[in-house]
Amino acid sequence: MDLVKVGVVGCGTVGSGVVEILLKNGDLIEKRTGKKIELSLVADRNVEKVKKLDVPENIIVDDGFKVVDSDVDVVVELIGGVTVAKEIVLKSLKNGKHVVSANKALFASYGKELFEEAKRNGVSIRFEASVGGGIPVIKALNEGLVANRIEKILGIINGTANFILTKMTENLLPFKAALQIAKDRGYAEADPSFDINGIDAAHKIAILSSIACGRWITVDDVYVKGIRDITPFDIEFANEFGYRIKLLAVAKFENGTIEVRVHPAFLPKSHILSSVDGVFNACLIEGDFVGPTLYYGMGAGKEPTASAVVADIADIASSRGSSVPAQLLYQESQIFIKNPEDFVSSFYLRFTAVDKPGVLSKISGILAKYGISIKMAFQKNVGFNGGVPVVMTTHDASFKTVRRAVEEIDNLDVILNPTFLCMIEE
């Protein structure tokens, strides 16, 4: 029976989960893979923390590079970040070791470089846990949907933002109050910027779209907008007119172009992703032959993410000596990234105006000037940020056109605050 030696670098939340699975379910994994997977080294600066996991003291080290320079077959990088983690991964690959990682930021920023290094050295990188926690969405793209041209990816892939929006929807809470609940329950970090500003989801959709189109998409290619500006009024309006607001990650492929974006979106209540609540994630992937497919589950957390990491280790153990998976990642397809100005969508617009006659006609006049057709207009005589809210939804228009119109509207003397605009994903 082949022996596969594993070294874990980083024993935080996910790393400790990986260690626990390998120690507890090692026999089960061996029966299912036909390979003995041995936890050979665990590296963490806090050695005492690792000892509490019942890890034998003789395999605990305080420096990740000691794992890289050892005789392990697989290095599991779980320290996060894109500096030391990149050094760990690159040196592991150059040393001929397979790598497993959950590091979405690393792959979204340096994936092309890392995979080329892996290919040169004939080793594998597995990264299922970088997107969707325990949901096997990367494996679905790499394997299950390999016969399809991917036409669309829609994802709710940040549990923190989804939890906040769920609380805002259920209780009409202000953003800050819902964020505090997320922090109190451990779903949001002390500094939640990456989650609420959409950066975390942007890393993930960059990875998924790279696999789907055969060209490396980096986080810099993704249009990103967070959820800070959403108010209970927007939630209430959306609900009244048959929508829910979600932080949506989108990749659409058409005629040799790809548009990649992360932003709050109005989704019809009838849309399958509208019912994804709390910290759950879901990813809807549409292929030209298979049609729409849905992947749903816990998108983060110790156990689900550790489960995905160990599954990657088992995959490597079962196919040792194989090169990097996902041959799509080697191609430099003639795929062009669409400028956000060219995105076409219907829009929700919320203006904050003075309470006087003629406001609606001034706004609609400017929209008409730019050829933007109004689908619905609504004014509510309630206090809102020092004025009254005026809400409109539009028919399809280019992002560029809508933004220009909004800039002109915001310069009107009857408009008190910057306008909030949100795409509607029908």
Tab-separated table of C-alpha atoms in Angstrom:
chain	number	residue	atom	x	y	z
A	1	MET	CA	0.000	0.000	0.000
A	2	ASP	CA	1.346	3.412	-1.026
A	3	LEU	CA	2.126	5.865	1.734
A	4	VAL	CA	1.362	9.547	1.146
A	5	LYS	CA	3.038	11.914	3.597
A	6	VAL	CA	1.229	15.173	4.317
A	7	GLY	CA	2.568	18.336	5.932
A	8	VAL	CA	0.167	21.040	7.128
A	9	VAL	CA	1.400	24.645	7.257
A	10	GLY	CA	-0.866	26.767	9.434
A	11	CYS	CA	-3.007	25.304	12.183
A	12	GLY	CA	-5.665	27.959	12.604
A	13	THR	CA	-9.388	27.386	12.155
A	14	VAL	CA	-9.201	25.401	8.912
A	15	GLY	CA	-5.787	23.868	9.601
A	16	SER	CA	-6.932	22.439	12.926
A	17	GLY	CA	-9.959	20.989	11.164
A	18	VAL	CA	-7.727	19.287	8.603
A	19	VAL	CA	-5.558	17.831	11.364
A	20	GLU	CA	-8.619	16.547	13.210
A	21	ILE	CA	-10.028	14.850	10.100
A	22	LEU	CA	-6.731	13.161	9.235
A	23	LEU	CA	-6.312	11.898	12.798
A	24	LYS	CA	-9.931	10.814	13.243
A	25	ASN	CA	-10.895	9.518	9.791
A	26	GLY	CA	-7.550	8.320	8.463
A	27	ASP	CA	-8.671	4.688	8.373
A	28	LEU	CA	-11.874	5.574	6.539
A	29	ILE	CA	-9.979	7.615	3.942
A	30	GLU	CA	-7.531	4.744	3.451
A	31	LYS	CA	-10.369	2.309	2.775
A	32	ARG	CA	-11.931	4.645	0.232
A	33	THR	CA	-8.755	5.645	-1.607
A	34	GLY	CA	-6.573	2.584	-1.210
A	35	LYS	CA	-3.790	4.876	-0.009
A	36	LYS	CA	-2.473	5.474	3.470
A	37	ILE	CA	-2.414	9.219	4.106
A	38	GLU	CA	-0.058	10.036	6.963
A	39	LEU	CA	0.019	13.324	8.847
A	40	SER	CA	3.798	13.720	8.927
A	41	LEU	CA	4.371	17.349	9.970
A	42	VAL	CA	2.307	20.229	11.332
A	43	ALA	CA	3.769	23.747	11.326
A	44	ASP	CA	2.491	26.673	13.343
A	45	ARG	CA	4.214	29.407	15.306
A	46	ASN	CA	1.997	28.542	18.271
A	47	VAL	CA	3.280	25.060	19.041
A	48	GLU	CA	1.265	24.771	22.264
A	49	LYS	CA	-1.962	25.280	20.337
A	50	VAL	CA	-1.110	22.365	18.055
A	51	LYS	CA	-0.305	20.093	21.002
A	52	LYS	CA	-3.870	20.546	22.257
A	53	LEU	CA	-5.089	18.745	19.131
A	54	ASP	CA	-3.378	15.537	20.314
A	55	VAL	CA	-0.784	15.843	17.567
A	56	PRO	CA	2.361	13.872	18.415
A	57	GLU	CA	5.023	16.336	19.589
A	58	ASN	CA	7.686	14.869	17.325
A	59	ILE	CA	5.821	16.016	14.181
A	60	ILE	CA	5.163	19.608	15.336
A	61	VAL	CA	7.437	22.378	14.007
A	62	ASP	CA	7.301	26.152	14.310
A	63	ASP	CA	8.346	27.072	10.746
A	64	GLY	CA	6.429	26.269	7.565
A	65	PHE	CA	9.590	26.088	5.502
A	66	LYS	CA	10.656	23.072	7.566
A	67	VAL	CA	7.662	21.296	6.048
A	68	VAL	CA	8.581	22.448	2.546
A	69	ASP	CA	12.144	21.148	2.955
A	70	SER	CA	11.086	17.796	4.454
A	71	ASP	CA	10.247	14.532	2.698
A	72	VAL	CA	6.482	15.064	2.677
A	73	ASP	CA	4.648	14.398	-0.585
A	74	VAL	CA	1.889	17.000	-0.129
A	75	VAL	CA	2.171	20.469	1.418
A	76	VAL	CA	-1.113	21.914	2.685
A	77	GLU	CA	-0.865	25.712	2.842
A	78	LEU	CA	-3.416	27.234	5.236
A	79	ILE	CA	-1.738	30.390	6.521
A	80	GLY	CA	-3.530	32.750	4.129
A	81	GLY	CA	-2.320	36.008	2.641
A	82	VAL	CA	-0.263	36.431	-0.509
A	83	THR	CA	3.291	36.975	0.756
A	84	VAL	CA	4.677	34.141	2.891
A	85	ALA	CA	1.988	31.838	1.540
A	86	LYS	CA	3.191	32.445	-2.007
A	87	GLU	CA	6.775	31.683	-0.978
A	88	ILE	CA	5.647	28.464	0.709
A	89	VAL	CA	3.671	27.327	-2.326
A	90	LEU	CA	6.314	28.245	-4.906
A	91	LYS	CA	9.121	26.554	-3.016
A	92	SER	CA	6.981	23.459	-2.472
A	93	LEU	CA	6.291	23.199	-6.197
A	94	LYS	CA	9.969	23.703	-7.056
A	95	ASN	CA	10.803	20.939	-4.566
A	96	GLY	CA	8.492	18.612	-6.493
A	97	LYS	CA	5.725	18.531	-3.913
A	98	HIS	CA	2.008	18.615	-4.559
A	99	VAL	CA	0.158	21.534	-2.981
A	100	VAL	CA	-3.307	21.851	-1.487
A	101	SER	CA	-4.559	25.274	-0.441
A	102	ALA	CA	-7.729	27.167	0.456
A	103	ASN	CA	-6.100	30.504	-0.367
A	104	LYS	CA	-8.503	32.315	-2.709
A	105	ALA	CA	-6.565	35.595	-2.635
A	106	LEU	CA	-3.370	33.815	-3.669
A	107	PHE	CA	-4.920	32.065	-6.662
A	108	ALA	CA	-6.954	35.079	-7.756
A	109	SER	CA	-3.765	37.188	-7.774
A	110	TYR	CA	-0.982	34.759	-8.771
A	111	GLY	CA	-2.736	31.670	-10.121
A	112	LYS	CA	-1.150	31.751	-13.554
A	113	GLU	CA	2.386	31.905	-12.125
A	114	LEU	CA	1.739	29.133	-9.603
A	115	PHE	CA	0.124	26.750	-12.065
A	116	GLU	CA	2.888	27.254	-14.601
A	117	GLU	CA	5.414	26.354	-11.894
A	118	ALA	CA	3.412	23.249	-11.004
A	119	LYS	CA	3.292	22.208	-14.640
A	120	ARG	CA	7.052	22.639	-15.009
A	121	ASN	CA	7.628	20.333	-12.059
A	122	GLY	CA	4.958	17.754	-12.903
A	123	VAL	CA	3.039	18.213	-9.663
A	124	SER	CA	-0.517	19.137	-8.751
A	125	ILE	CA	-2.165	22.100	-7.117
A	126	ARG	CA	-5.608	21.492	-5.668
A	127	PHE	CA	-7.695	24.388	-4.413
A	128	GLU	CA	-11.288	23.234	-4.009
A	129	ALA	CA	-11.633	24.885	-0.596
A	130	SER	CA	-10.768	28.321	-2.002
A	131	VAL	CA	-14.332	28.778	-3.271
A	132	GLY	CA	-17.502	27.706	-1.531
A	133	GLY	CA	-16.015	25.949	1.482
A	134	GLY	CA	-17.262	22.368	1.378
A	135	ILE	CA	-19.230	22.787	-1.868
A	136	PRO	CA	-17.417	20.948	-4.710
A	137	VAL	CA	-17.968	23.707	-7.246
A	138	ILE	CA	-14.408	23.709	-8.637
A	139	LYS	CA	-14.528	19.964	-9.156
A	140	ALA	CA	-17.849	20.420	-10.948
A	141	LEU	CA	-16.267	22.900	-13.372
A	142	ASN	CA	-13.071	20.869	-13.810
A	143	GLU	CA	-14.697	17.486	-14.225
A	144	GLY	CA	-18.471	17.220	-14.237
A	145	LEU	CA	-19.035	20.071	-16.707
A	146	VAL	CA	-15.917	19.591	-18.832
A	147	ALA	CA	-18.040	18.742	-21.910
A	148	ASN	CA	-19.802	22.105	-21.777
A	149	ARG	CA	-19.076	25.644	-22.761
A	150	ILE	CA	-19.945	27.590	-19.648
A	151	GLU	CA	-22.353	30.392	-20.454
A	152	LYS	CA	-23.099	31.875	-17.046
A	153	ILE	CA	-22.107	31.679	-13.379
A	154	LEU	CA	-24.245	33.305	-10.702
A	155	GLY	CA	-23.069	32.887	-7.137
A	156	ILE	CA	-23.832	33.837	-3.579
A	157	ILE	CA	-20.327	33.072	-2.387
A	158	ASN	CA	-19.753	35.191	0.697
A	159	GLY	CA	-21.554	33.941	3.784
A	160	THR	CA	-20.922	37.058	5.875
A	161	ALA	CA	-22.565	39.411	3.379
A	162	ASN	CA	-25.407	36.967	2.803
A	163	PHE	CA	-26.037	36.697	6.546
A	164	ILE	CA	-26.118	40.500	6.904
A	165	LEU	CA	-28.554	40.912	4.001
A	166	THR	CA	-30.707	38.094	5.368
A	167	LYS	CA	-30.967	39.845	8.753
A	168	MET	CA	-31.740	43.155	7.058
A	169	THR	CA	-34.481	41.458	5.051
A	170	GLU	CA	-36.033	39.509	7.924
A	171	ASN	CA	-36.109	42.397	10.403
A	172	LEU	CA	-35.694	45.536	8.253
A	173	LEU	CA	-32.526	46.303	10.197
A	174	PRO	CA	-30.054	49.020	9.228
A	175	PHE	CA	-26.798	47.738	7.790
A	176	LYS	CA	-24.721	48.533	10.884
A	177	ALA	CA	-27.130	46.705	13.214
A	178	ALA	CA	-27.095	43.588	11.005
A	179	LEU	CA	-23.288	43.737	10.785
A	180	GLN	CA	-23.047	43.835	14.583
A	181	ILE	CA	-25.177	40.674	14.844
A	182	ALA	CA	-22.836	38.987	12.351
A	183	LYS	CA	-19.855	39.975	14.509
A	184	ASP	CA	-21.555	38.826	17.712
A	185	ARG	CA	-22.201	35.396	16.188
A	186	GLY	CA	-18.688	35.044	14.823
A	187	TYR	CA	-19.714	35.306	11.160
A	188	ALA	CA	-17.890	38.607	10.599
A	189	GLU	CA	-14.288	39.481	11.370
A	190	ALA	CA	-13.357	42.431	13.581
A	191	ASP	CA	-12.466	44.134	10.277
A	192	PRO	CA	-15.117	42.836	7.852
A	193	SER	CA	-14.021	45.001	4.912
A	194	PHE	CA	-13.140	42.152	2.546
A	195	ASP	CA	-16.571	40.603	3.024
A	196	ILE	CA	-18.868	43.625	3.007
A	197	ASN	CA	-16.943	45.432	0.246
A	198	GLY	CA	-17.187	42.411	-2.064
A	199	ILE	CA	-13.437	41.683	-2.282
A	200	ASP	CA	-13.712	38.137	-0.945
A	201	ALA	CA	-16.410	37.284	-3.480
A	202	ALA	CA	-14.352	38.948	-6.228
A	203	HIS	CA	-11.419	36.624	-5.510
A	204	LYS	CA	-13.746	33.640	-5.760
A	205	ILE	CA	-15.509	34.607	-8.973
A	206	ALA	CA	-12.100	35.361	-10.534
A	207	ILE	CA	-11.071	31.752	-9.833
A	208	LEU	CA	-14.334	30.261	-11.118
A	209	SER	CA	-14.366	32.344	-14.285
A	210	SER	CA	-10.715	31.461	-14.984
A	211	ILE	CA	-11.580	27.777	-14.948
A	212	ALA	CA	-14.710	28.327	-16.995
A	213	CYS	CA	-13.199	30.348	-19.837
A	214	GLY	CA	-9.620	29.066	-20.066
A	215	ARG	CA	-8.009	32.435	-19.475
A	216	TRP	CA	-6.665	33.713	-16.186
A	217	ILE	CA	-8.959	36.311	-14.690
A	218	THR	CA	-7.484	38.278	-11.794
A	219	VAL	CA	-9.308	40.171	-9.098
A	220	ASP	CA	-8.353	43.394	-10.901
A	221	ASP	CA	-10.565	42.308	-13.804
A	222	VAL	CA	-13.661	42.139	-11.601
A	223	TYR	CA	-16.069	45.056	-11.151
A	224	VAL	CA	-16.735	45.194	-7.405
A	225	LYS	CA	-19.271	47.019	-5.258
A	226	GLY	CA	-20.155	46.183	-1.661
A	227	ILE	CA	-23.299	46.269	0.449
A	228	ARG	CA	-22.658	49.238	2.789
A	229	ASP	CA	-25.082	51.592	1.043
A	230	ILE	CA	-28.131	49.327	1.162
A	231	THR	CA	-30.854	50.637	3.472
A	232	PRO	CA	-33.987	49.107	5.017
A	233	PHE	CA	-35.942	51.240	2.554
A	234	ASP	CA	-34.267	49.430	-0.378
A	235	ILE	CA	-34.982	46.074	1.253
A	236	GLU	CA	-38.619	47.040	1.829
A	237	PHE	CA	-39.073	48.314	-1.714
A	238	ALA	CA	-37.495	45.191	-3.176
A	239	ASN	CA	-39.757	42.957	-1.106
A	240	GLU	CA	-42.891	44.927	-2.016
A	241	PHE	CA	-42.207	44.568	-5.729
A	242	GLY	CA	-41.187	40.916	-5.722
A	243	TYR	CA	-37.417	41.044	-5.281
A	244	ARG	CA	-34.746	40.216	-2.732
A	245	ILE	CA	-31.348	41.903	-2.569
A	246	LYS	CA	-28.284	39.639	-2.644
A	247	LEU	CA	-24.565	40.218	-3.017
A	248	LEU	CA	-24.174	38.446	-6.324
A	249	ALA	CA	-21.024	37.252	-8.083
A	250	VAL	CA	-21.565	37.078	-11.831
A	251	ALA	CA	-19.609	35.794	-14.802
A	252	LYS	CA	-21.240	35.841	-18.234
A	253	PHE	CA	-19.616	34.512	-21.390
A	254	GLU	CA	-20.815	35.576	-24.824
A	255	ASN	CA	-19.267	35.963	-28.275
A	256	GLY	CA	-15.675	35.793	-27.066
A	257	THR	CA	-16.183	38.205	-24.176
A	258	ILE	CA	-16.603	37.782	-20.451
A	259	GLU	CA	-18.091	40.172	-17.933
A	260	VAL	CA	-17.141	39.533	-14.333
A	261	ARG	CA	-18.747	41.454	-11.494
A	262	VAL	CA	-19.644	41.409	-7.807
A	263	HIS	CA	-22.341	43.741	-6.515
A	264	PRO	CA	-25.680	43.895	-4.733
A	265	ALA	CA	-28.416	42.814	-7.117
A	266	PHE	CA	-32.188	42.721	-7.146
A	267	LEU	CA	-33.217	39.096	-7.711
A	268	PRO	CA	-36.823	38.071	-8.336
A	269	LYS	CA	-38.219	36.089	-5.417
A	270	SER	CA	-38.905	33.285	-7.887
A	271	HIS	CA	-35.169	32.963	-8.671
A	272	ILE	CA	-33.646	29.907	-7.028
A	273	LEU	CA	-30.800	31.926	-5.471
A	274	SER	CA	-33.244	34.254	-3.696
A	275	SER	CA	-33.993	31.557	-1.134
A	276	VAL	CA	-30.317	31.113	-0.164
A	277	ASP	CA	-30.169	32.682	3.290
A	278	GLY	CA	-27.873	33.077	6.278
A	279	VAL	CA	-24.291	31.923	5.911
A	280	PHE	CA	-25.100	29.437	3.168
A	281	ASN	CA	-23.551	29.719	-0.280
A	282	ALA	CA	-24.877	28.658	-3.662
A	283	CYS	CA	-23.537	28.701	-7.189
A	284	LEU	CA	-25.662	28.409	-10.321
A	285	ILE	CA	-23.592	27.317	-13.323
A	286	GLU	CA	-25.110	27.110	-16.785
A	287	GLY	CA	-23.542	25.077	-19.584
A	288	ASP	CA	-24.531	24.961	-23.241
A	289	PHE	CA	-25.533	21.286	-23.113
A	290	VAL	CA	-26.254	20.550	-19.458
A	291	GLY	CA	-28.254	23.726	-18.836
A	292	PRO	CA	-28.451	25.202	-15.312
A	293	THR	CA	-26.867	23.278	-12.422
A	294	LEU	CA	-26.937	24.307	-8.757
A	295	TYR	CA	-24.352	23.761	-5.986
A	296	TYR	CA	-25.438	24.626	-2.450
A	297	GLY	CA	-24.086	24.258	1.057
A	298	MET	CA	-21.985	25.744	3.832
A	299	GLY	CA	-19.595	28.114	2.138
A	300	ALA	CA	-17.221	28.623	5.040
A	301	GLY	CA	-16.388	27.409	8.510
A	302	LYS	CA	-13.934	24.998	10.008
A	303	GLU	CA	-15.541	21.663	9.187
A	304	PRO	CA	-16.837	22.253	5.626
A	305	THR	CA	-13.613	23.922	4.465
A	306	ALA	CA	-11.402	21.301	6.114
A	307	SER	CA	-13.511	18.613	4.465
A	308	ALA	CA	-12.768	20.113	1.031
A	309	VAL	CA	-9.036	20.350	1.819
A	310	VAL	CA	-8.843	16.681	2.819
A	311	ALA	CA	-10.809	15.698	-0.290
A	312	ASP	CA	-8.113	17.421	-2.356
A	313	ILE	CA	-5.406	15.521	-0.481
A	314	ALA	CA	-7.259	12.265	-1.209
A	315	ASP	CA	-7.503	13.180	-4.908
A	316	ILE	CA	-3.755	13.690	-5.086
A	317	ALA	CA	-3.134	10.435	-3.211
A	318	SER	CA	-5.304	8.573	-5.696
A	319	SER	CA	-3.513	9.982	-8.745
A	320	ARG	CA	0.057	10.622	-7.623
A	321	GLY	CA	2.438	11.694	-10.345
A	322	SER	CA	-0.317	13.373	-12.333
A	323	SER	CA	0.154	16.923	-13.488
A	324	VAL	CA	-1.955	19.918	-12.597
A	325	PRO	CA	-5.688	19.322	-13.071
A	326	ALA	CA	-7.999	21.572	-15.044
A	327	GLN	CA	-6.257	21.741	-18.399
A	328	LEU	CA	-8.452	24.722	-19.198
A	329	LEU	CA	-6.173	26.756	-16.950
A	330	TYR	CA	-3.238	26.310	-19.319
A	331	GLN	CA	-4.968	27.894	-22.275
A	332	GLU	CA	-4.787	31.543	-23.121
A	333	SER	CA	-8.098	31.662	-24.951
A	334	GLN	CA	-9.048	34.663	-27.024
A	335	ILE	CA	-11.480	35.833	-24.374
A	336	PHE	CA	-11.811	39.572	-23.935
A	337	ILE	CA	-12.861	41.108	-20.633
A	338	LYS	CA	-15.818	43.438	-20.985
A	339	ASN	CA	-15.437	46.956	-19.666
A	340	PRO	CA	-17.961	47.628	-16.867
A	341	GLU	CA	-19.142	50.657	-18.845
A	342	ASP	CA	-20.507	48.197	-21.427
A	343	PHE	CA	-22.516	46.077	-18.981
A	344	VAL	CA	-26.188	46.034	-19.953
A	345	SER	CA	-28.831	45.565	-17.291
A	346	SER	CA	-32.040	46.948	-15.909
A	347	PHE	CA	-31.466	49.135	-12.858
A	348	TYR	CA	-32.962	50.171	-9.549
A	349	LEU	CA	-32.315	53.859	-8.774
A	350	ARG	CA	-32.970	55.498	-5.410
A	351	PHE	CA	-32.749	59.295	-5.318
A	352	THR	CA	-32.913	61.463	-2.194
A	353	ALA	CA	-34.785	64.627	-3.097
A	354	VAL	CA	-36.341	67.700	-1.558
A	355	ASP	CA	-40.075	67.455	-0.992
A	356	LYS	CA	-41.414	69.796	-3.673
A	357	PRO	CA	-43.377	69.516	-6.934
A	358	GLY	CA	-41.559	68.826	-10.196
A	359	VAL	CA	-38.789	66.599	-8.825
A	360	LEU	CA	-40.019	63.493	-10.624
A	361	SER	CA	-40.306	65.299	-13.944
A	362	LYS	CA	-36.755	66.700	-13.680
A	363	ILE	CA	-35.314	63.254	-13.001
A	364	SER	CA	-37.326	61.538	-15.715
A	365	GLY	CA	-36.412	64.283	-18.179
A	366	ILE	CA	-32.690	63.623	-17.759
A	367	LEU	CA	-33.194	59.863	-18.037
A	368	ALA	CA	-35.150	60.395	-21.247
A	369	LYS	CA	-32.332	62.603	-22.560
A	370	TYR	CA	-29.977	59.643	-22.230
A	371	GLY	CA	-32.463	57.235	-23.793
A	372	ILE	CA	-33.141	55.390	-20.535
A	373	SER	CA	-36.662	53.985	-20.403
A	374	ILE	CA	-38.418	54.025	-17.028
A	375	LYS	CA	-40.215	50.844	-16.088
A	376	MET	CA	-41.624	52.039	-12.781
A	377	ALA	CA	-41.445	55.214	-10.677
A	378	PHE	CA	-42.383	55.607	-7.039
A	379	GLN	CA	-42.145	58.455	-4.527
A	380	LYS	CA	-42.724	57.933	-0.817
A	381	ASN	CA	-43.489	60.861	1.460
A	382	VAL	CA	-41.365	59.684	4.355
A	383	GLY	CA	-38.279	61.212	5.884
A	384	PHE	CA	-35.104	59.757	4.339
A	385	ASN	CA	-31.591	61.161	4.843
A	386	GLY	CA	-32.962	64.686	5.120
A	387	GLY	CA	-35.283	64.374	2.117
A	388	VAL	CA	-37.780	61.998	0.533
A	389	PRO	CA	-36.909	58.864	-1.449
A	390	VAL	CA	-37.718	58.702	-5.141
A	391	VAL	CA	-37.348	55.236	-6.598
A	392	MET	CA	-37.258	54.124	-10.219
A	393	THR	CA	-36.570	50.932	-12.092
A	394	THR	CA	-35.454	50.998	-15.703
A	395	HIS	CA	-35.569	48.800	-18.735
A	396	ASP	CA	-32.226	47.525	-20.037
A	397	ALA	CA	-29.557	50.177	-20.471
A	398	SER	CA	-25.778	50.316	-20.502
A	399	PHE	CA	-24.006	50.949	-17.223
A	400	LYS	CA	-22.122	53.813	-18.868
A	401	THR	CA	-25.320	55.574	-19.901
A	402	VAL	CA	-27.002	55.139	-16.538
A	403	ARG	CA	-23.985	56.426	-14.639
A	404	ARG	CA	-23.753	59.520	-16.843
A	405	ALA	CA	-27.434	60.240	-16.334
A	406	VAL	CA	-27.109	59.777	-12.578
A	407	GLU	CA	-24.129	62.140	-12.451
A	408	GLU	CA	-26.220	64.826	-14.116
A	409	ILE	CA	-29.214	64.149	-11.872
A	410	ASP	CA	-27.047	64.358	-8.751
A	411	ASN	CA	-26.050	67.880	-9.768
A	412	LEU	CA	-29.673	69.065	-9.618
A	413	ASP	CA	-30.429	71.417	-6.741
A	414	VAL	CA	-33.366	69.205	-5.732
A	415	ILE	CA	-31.112	66.157	-5.102
A	416	LEU	CA	-29.670	66.031	-1.588
A	417	ASN	CA	-27.433	62.926	-1.562
A	418	PRO	CA	-25.619	60.733	-4.077
A	419	THR	CA	-27.968	58.370	-5.862
A	420	PHE	CA	-27.874	54.650	-5.074
A	421	LEU	CA	-28.044	52.405	-8.113
A	422	CYS	CA	-28.297	48.643	-8.192
A	423	MET	CA	-28.483	46.174	-11.068
A	424	ILE	CA	-31.521	43.946	-11.448
A	425	GLU	CA	-30.637	40.359	-12.394
A	426	GLU	CA	-33.804	38.896	-13.890
